[in-house]
Short mmCIF file of C-alpha atoms in Angstrom, two decimals:
data_model
loop_
_atom_site.label_atom_id
_atom_site.label_comp_id
_atom_site.label_asym_id
_atom_site.label_seq_id
_atom_site.Cartn_x
_atom_site.Cartn_y
_atom_site.Cartn_z
CA MET N 1290 -34.40 -11.03 -156.75
CA SER N 1291 -34.11 -12.64 -160.18
CA ASN N 1292 -35.51 -16.08 -160.91
CA GLU N 1293 -32.01 -17.26 -161.73
CA TYR N 1294 -30.77 -16.21 -158.30
CA LYS N 1295 -33.80 -17.79 -156.61
CA ASP N 1296 -33.06 -21.07 -158.38
CA TYR N 1297 -29.40 -20.88 -157.36
CA TYR N 1298 -30.35 -20.11 -153.76
CA GLU N 1299 -32.87 -22.98 -153.62
CA ASP N 1300 -30.34 -25.42 -155.10
CA LEU N 1301 -27.70 -24.24 -152.64
CA TYR N 1302 -30.09 -24.67 -149.71
CA CYS N 1303 -31.08 -28.18 -150.86
CA GLU N 1304 -27.41 -29.13 -150.96
CA PHE N 1305 -26.94 -27.56 -147.53
CA GLU N 1306 -29.87 -29.62 -146.13
CA ASP N 1307 -28.17 -32.79 -147.38
CA ARG N 1308 -24.89 -31.78 -145.76
CA VAL N 1309 -26.45 -31.04 -142.35
CA GLU N 1310 -28.87 -33.98 -142.29
CA ALA N 1311 -27.32 -35.26 -139.04
CA LEU N 1312 -29.08 -32.39 -137.21
CA ASP N 1313 -32.44 -33.99 -138.00
CA PHE N 1314 -31.59 -37.01 -135.82
CA LEU N 1315 -31.13 -35.13 -132.55
CA PRO N 1316 -33.67 -35.46 -129.71
CA ASP N 1317 -37.19 -34.50 -130.84
CA GLY N 1318 -37.49 -31.56 -128.45
CA TRP N 1319 -34.35 -29.97 -129.85
CA VAL N 1320 -35.38 -30.59 -133.45
CA LYS N 1321 -38.72 -28.89 -132.78
CA SER N 1322 -37.31 -26.07 -130.71
CA PHE N 1323 -34.08 -24.81 -132.25
CA VAL N 1324 -32.68 -26.96 -135.07
CA PRO N 1325 -34.43 -24.99 -137.86
CA LYS N 1326 -32.97 -21.72 -136.52
CA LEU N 1327 -29.53 -23.35 -136.15
CA LYS N 1328 -29.65 -24.46 -139.79
CA GLU N 1329 -30.75 -21.00 -140.90
CA GLU N 1330 -27.90 -19.29 -139.06
CA LEU N 1331 -25.32 -21.73 -140.39
CA PHE N 1332 -26.57 -21.35 -143.94
CA ASP N 1333 -26.53 -17.56 -143.68
CA ILE N 1334 -22.89 -17.66 -142.54
CA ILE N 1335 -21.62 -20.37 -144.90
CA GLY N 1336 -23.40 -19.20 -148.06
CA SER N 1337 -21.55 -20.17 -151.21
CA TYR N 1338 -19.18 -22.43 -149.26
CA THR N 1339 -22.05 -24.84 -148.65
CA GLU N 1340 -20.63 -27.34 -151.12
CA ASN N 1341 -17.44 -27.53 -149.03
CA PHE N 1342 -19.12 -27.81 -145.61
CA GLU N 1343 -20.42 -30.94 -143.91
CA ILE N 1344 -21.67 -31.88 -140.49
CA VAL N 1345 -19.94 -35.17 -139.86
CA GLN N 1346 -21.83 -35.96 -136.66
CA ALA N 1347 -24.43 -34.28 -134.45
CA LYS N 1348 -25.46 -35.83 -131.17
CA GLU N 1349 -26.53 -35.31 -127.60
CA LYS N 1350 -23.80 -36.00 -125.06
CA TRP N 1351 -24.16 -35.34 -121.35
CA GLY N 1352 -27.30 -33.33 -122.01
CA GLU N 1353 -25.68 -31.02 -124.54
CA LEU N 1354 -25.58 -30.66 -128.30
CA ARG N 1355 -22.30 -31.77 -129.84
CA VAL N 1356 -21.61 -31.07 -133.50
CA TYR N 1357 -18.56 -32.21 -135.44
CA TRP N 1358 -18.07 -30.63 -138.84
CA SER N 1359 -15.46 -30.26 -141.53
CA TRP N 1360 -14.56 -28.64 -144.80
CA GLU N 1361 -14.25 -30.91 -147.81
CA ASP N 1362 -10.65 -32.04 -148.25
CA LYS N 1363 -9.44 -30.50 -151.48
CA ASP N 1364 -7.05 -27.86 -152.78
CA TYR N 1365 -8.33 -24.34 -152.14
CA SER N 1366 -7.05 -21.03 -153.41
CA ASP N 1367 -5.43 -18.66 -150.91
CA LEU N 1368 -8.54 -16.49 -151.01
CA GLU N 1369 -10.80 -19.48 -150.25
CA VAL N 1370 -8.55 -20.53 -147.36
CA ALA N 1371 -8.71 -17.01 -145.91
CA ASP N 1372 -12.51 -16.96 -146.26
CA MET N 1373 -12.88 -20.39 -144.69
CA ASN N 1374 -10.58 -19.48 -141.80
CA GLU N 1375 -12.74 -16.44 -141.13
CA LEU N 1376 -15.87 -18.58 -141.29
CA TYR N 1377 -14.40 -21.11 -138.85
CA ASP N 1378 -14.79 -18.86 -135.81
CA LYS N 1379 -18.27 -17.77 -136.88
CA ILE N 1380 -19.40 -21.39 -137.27
CA GLU N 1381 -17.90 -22.38 -133.93
CA ASN N 1382 -19.62 -19.43 -132.21
CA ILE N 1383 -22.99 -20.47 -133.63
CA LEU N 1384 -22.49 -24.07 -132.53
CA GLU N 1385 -21.43 -22.98 -129.03
CA LYS N 1386 -24.53 -20.77 -128.80
CA TYR N 1387 -26.77 -23.72 -129.62
CA ALA N 1388 -24.87 -26.03 -127.27
CA THR N 1389 -25.76 -23.56 -124.51
CA ILE N 1390 -29.38 -23.42 -125.68
CA SER N 1391 -29.55 -27.23 -125.75
CA ARG N 1392 -28.65 -27.45 -122.05
CA LYS N 1393 -31.73 -25.35 -121.28
CA THR N 1394 -34.15 -27.03 -123.71
CA CYS N 1395 -36.19 -30.15 -122.90
CA ALA N 1396 -34.90 -32.92 -125.15
CA VAL N 1397 -38.36 -34.51 -125.20
CA CYS N 1398 -40.78 -31.65 -125.94
CA GLY N 1399 -38.67 -28.53 -126.58
CA LYS N 1400 -39.91 -26.46 -123.62
CA LEU N 1401 -37.63 -24.80 -121.09
CA ALA N 1402 -35.72 -27.51 -119.22
CA THR N 1403 -35.80 -27.27 -115.44
CA SER N 1404 -33.77 -30.35 -114.52
CA TYR N 1405 -31.85 -33.33 -115.85
CA THR N 1406 -32.64 -37.02 -115.92
CA THR N 1407 -30.38 -39.39 -114.03
CA GLY N 1408 -28.51 -42.19 -115.74
CA TRP N 1409 -28.66 -40.98 -119.33
CA VAL N 1410 -28.30 -37.24 -118.72
CA LEU N 1411 -30.91 -35.23 -120.62
CA PRO N 1412 -32.35 -31.79 -119.94
CA VAL N 1413 -36.10 -32.09 -119.32
CA CYS N 1414 -39.03 -29.93 -118.27
CA GLU N 1415 -41.18 -30.77 -115.23
CA GLU N 1416 -43.83 -32.55 -117.31
CA CYS N 1417 -41.36 -34.75 -119.17
CA LYS N 1418 -39.37 -35.46 -116.02
CA GLU N 1419 -42.40 -37.18 -114.54
CA GLU N 1420 -42.71 -39.39 -117.63
CA ALA N 1421 -38.99 -40.26 -117.79
#
């Protein structure tokens, strides 16, 4: 890999990190457990379209990861539109995969969740359930 490509890749990933910053504000257990892998998978899929992609909001709702994202609103060529339409399903599949993972991951520590809290619904492991 050339130094020029490495620099391009690093710059692209830095921009991607800025555009998915909302993922860093999820429950600590999720951030520790699966957020880095989620970012990696998204970046691998989105690639050069990073500058057009943004996570508008990421949150926990009813014990599950919810992510709202969009493409930048601008005029795209027909080829770009076709590429982005193809990427849409891939992105949604990744987000659904991690929504499923989130329901089984302790929101506090990142271990396997065995139950949910009452009131504010969060998946928790046995140890964290006792503290909640």
